[in-house]
């Protein structure tokens, strides 16, 4: 766990500190560090930066980028459109529980993404 604390820059007083006594961002990083111990091939992040401070958000983004560079499959579910656009290669748009479109993030704007989500035809 000591390596995880250093790698993810988890702010703790000691390794024995209870997770529930950490800030929200550090709690998120502890959960992520537990996943990394399993060395999976696919990682699904559901609102990974919701409610965390800017510093924790940056660390989480760096980790997601590192996993992608290691050829891991990373799926991020997020309601934060700038986050999706900046962190993704492709964005799957879902409506009413169905995948309706897959977009290349290089060609997407926030406005276009909203239109795809609500089903506006141009």
Short mmCIF file of C-alpha atoms in Angstrom, two decimals:
data_model
loop_
_atom_site.label_atom_id
_atom_site.label_comp_id
_atom_site.label_asym_id
_atom_site.label_seq_id
_atom_site.Cartn_x
_atom_site.Cartn_y
_atom_site.Cartn_z
CA UNK A 1 0.00 0.00 0.00
CA UNK A 2 2.95 2.33 0.62
CA UNK A 3 3.73 2.30 -3.11
CA UNK A 4 0.10 3.20 -3.89
CA UNK A 5 0.23 6.10 -1.44
CA UNK A 6 3.28 7.47 -3.22
CA UNK A 7 2.14 6.70 -6.76
CA UNK A 8 -1.28 8.33 -6.36
CA UNK A 9 -0.09 11.00 -3.92
CA UNK A 10 -2.67 9.96 -1.32
CA UNK A 11 -2.47 12.39 1.59
CA UNK A 12 -2.44 10.40 4.84
CA UNK A 13 -0.97 10.87 8.31
CA UNK A 14 0.07 7.19 8.35
CA UNK A 15 -0.66 3.94 6.51
CA UNK A 16 -2.95 2.92 9.36
CA UNK A 17 -5.26 5.92 8.91
CA UNK A 18 -8.84 4.84 8.20
CA UNK A 19 -10.07 5.58 4.68
CA UNK A 20 -13.25 7.16 6.07
CA UNK A 21 -11.14 9.87 7.70
CA UNK A 22 -9.56 10.98 4.40
CA UNK A 23 -10.82 13.71 2.09
CA UNK A 24 -13.17 12.70 -0.71
CA UNK A 25 -10.44 12.93 -3.33
CA UNK A 26 -8.08 10.79 -1.29
CA UNK A 27 -10.85 8.24 -0.70
CA UNK A 28 -11.33 8.06 -4.48
CA UNK A 29 -7.61 7.47 -4.93
CA UNK A 30 -7.61 4.67 -2.33
CA UNK A 31 -10.41 2.89 -4.22
CA UNK A 32 -8.47 3.26 -7.47
CA UNK A 33 -5.27 1.98 -5.85
CA UNK A 34 -7.12 -1.18 -4.74
CA UNK A 35 -8.19 -1.81 -8.35
CA UNK A 36 -4.62 -1.37 -9.54
CA UNK A 37 -3.39 -4.13 -7.21
CA UNK A 38 -5.38 -6.60 -9.33
CA UNK A 39 -3.62 -5.53 -12.58
CA UNK A 40 -6.74 -5.84 -14.72
CA UNK A 41 -7.06 -5.38 -18.45
CA UNK A 42 -10.27 -3.32 -18.32
CA UNK A 43 -11.00 -0.41 -15.98
CA UNK A 44 -14.38 1.29 -15.75
CA UNK A 45 -14.47 4.71 -14.12
CA UNK A 46 -17.93 6.00 -13.23
CA UNK A 47 -17.81 9.75 -12.50
CA UNK A 48 -14.18 9.40 -11.33
CA UNK A 49 -13.68 13.07 -10.47
CA UNK A 50 -17.10 14.00 -9.15
CA UNK A 51 -16.75 15.93 -5.90
CA UNK A 52 -12.96 15.91 -5.78
CA UNK A 53 -10.65 18.91 -5.66
CA UNK A 54 -8.52 20.08 -8.58
CA UNK A 55 -5.36 18.38 -7.30
CA UNK A 56 -7.03 14.99 -6.89
CA UNK A 57 -8.68 15.40 -10.29
CA UNK A 58 -5.28 15.90 -11.94
CA UNK A 59 -3.87 12.79 -10.25
CA UNK A 60 -6.85 10.72 -11.38
CA UNK A 61 -6.46 12.00 -14.95
CA UNK A 62 -2.75 11.12 -14.92
CA UNK A 63 -3.58 7.63 -13.72
CA UNK A 64 -6.20 7.12 -16.43
CA UNK A 65 -3.71 8.30 -19.07
CA UNK A 66 -1.06 5.93 -17.67
CA UNK A 67 -3.44 2.98 -17.89
CA UNK A 68 -4.29 3.85 -21.50
CA UNK A 69 -0.57 4.07 -22.38
CA UNK A 70 -0.14 0.60 -20.87
CA UNK A 71 -2.70 -0.65 -23.43
CA UNK A 72 -5.38 -1.17 -20.78
CA UNK A 73 -8.99 -0.67 -21.81
CA UNK A 74 -10.39 2.36 -20.00
CA UNK A 75 -14.08 3.18 -20.04
CA UNK A 76 -15.10 6.44 -18.40
CA UNK A 77 -18.70 7.30 -17.62
CA UNK A 78 -19.05 11.00 -16.94
CA UNK A 79 -21.62 13.76 -17.06
CA UNK A 80 -18.77 16.28 -17.33
CA UNK A 81 -18.57 16.95 -21.07
CA UNK A 82 -15.24 18.82 -21.07
CA UNK A 83 -13.78 15.88 -19.13
CA UNK A 84 -15.13 13.39 -21.67
CA UNK A 85 -13.91 15.37 -24.65
CA UNK A 86 -10.42 15.95 -23.25
CA UNK A 87 -9.88 12.44 -21.83
CA UNK A 88 -11.39 10.26 -24.55
CA UNK A 89 -10.47 8.91 -27.95
CA UNK A 90 -14.08 7.99 -28.66
CA UNK A 91 -17.32 8.92 -26.92
CA UNK A 92 -20.32 6.63 -26.85
CA UNK A 93 -23.61 8.52 -26.59
CA UNK A 94 -26.41 6.75 -24.77
CA UNK A 95 -30.06 7.67 -24.81
CA UNK A 96 -32.83 5.84 -22.93
CA UNK A 97 -30.42 3.05 -21.98
CA UNK A 98 -29.19 2.41 -25.52
CA UNK A 99 -25.95 3.21 -27.29
CA UNK A 100 -27.02 5.48 -30.15
CA UNK A 101 -23.74 6.79 -31.51
CA UNK A 102 -19.97 6.54 -31.16
CA UNK A 103 -18.11 9.76 -31.90
CA UNK A 104 -14.44 10.57 -32.40
CA UNK A 105 -13.63 13.02 -29.60
CA UNK A 106 -11.42 15.09 -31.93
CA UNK A 107 -14.56 16.03 -33.89
CA UNK A 108 -16.84 16.72 -30.92
CA UNK A 109 -17.90 19.98 -29.28
CA UNK A 110 -19.93 20.32 -26.10
CA UNK A 111 -22.85 21.70 -28.11
CA UNK A 112 -22.67 18.82 -30.60
CA UNK A 113 -22.47 16.30 -27.77
CA UNK A 114 -25.58 17.75 -26.11
CA UNK A 115 -27.45 17.59 -29.42
CA UNK A 116 -26.44 13.94 -29.87
CA UNK A 117 -27.52 13.14 -26.33
CA UNK A 118 -30.97 14.69 -26.63
CA UNK A 119 -31.45 13.51 -30.23
CA UNK A 120 -31.62 16.85 -32.04
CA UNK A 121 -31.39 16.41 -35.83
CA UNK A 122 -29.76 19.20 -37.78
#
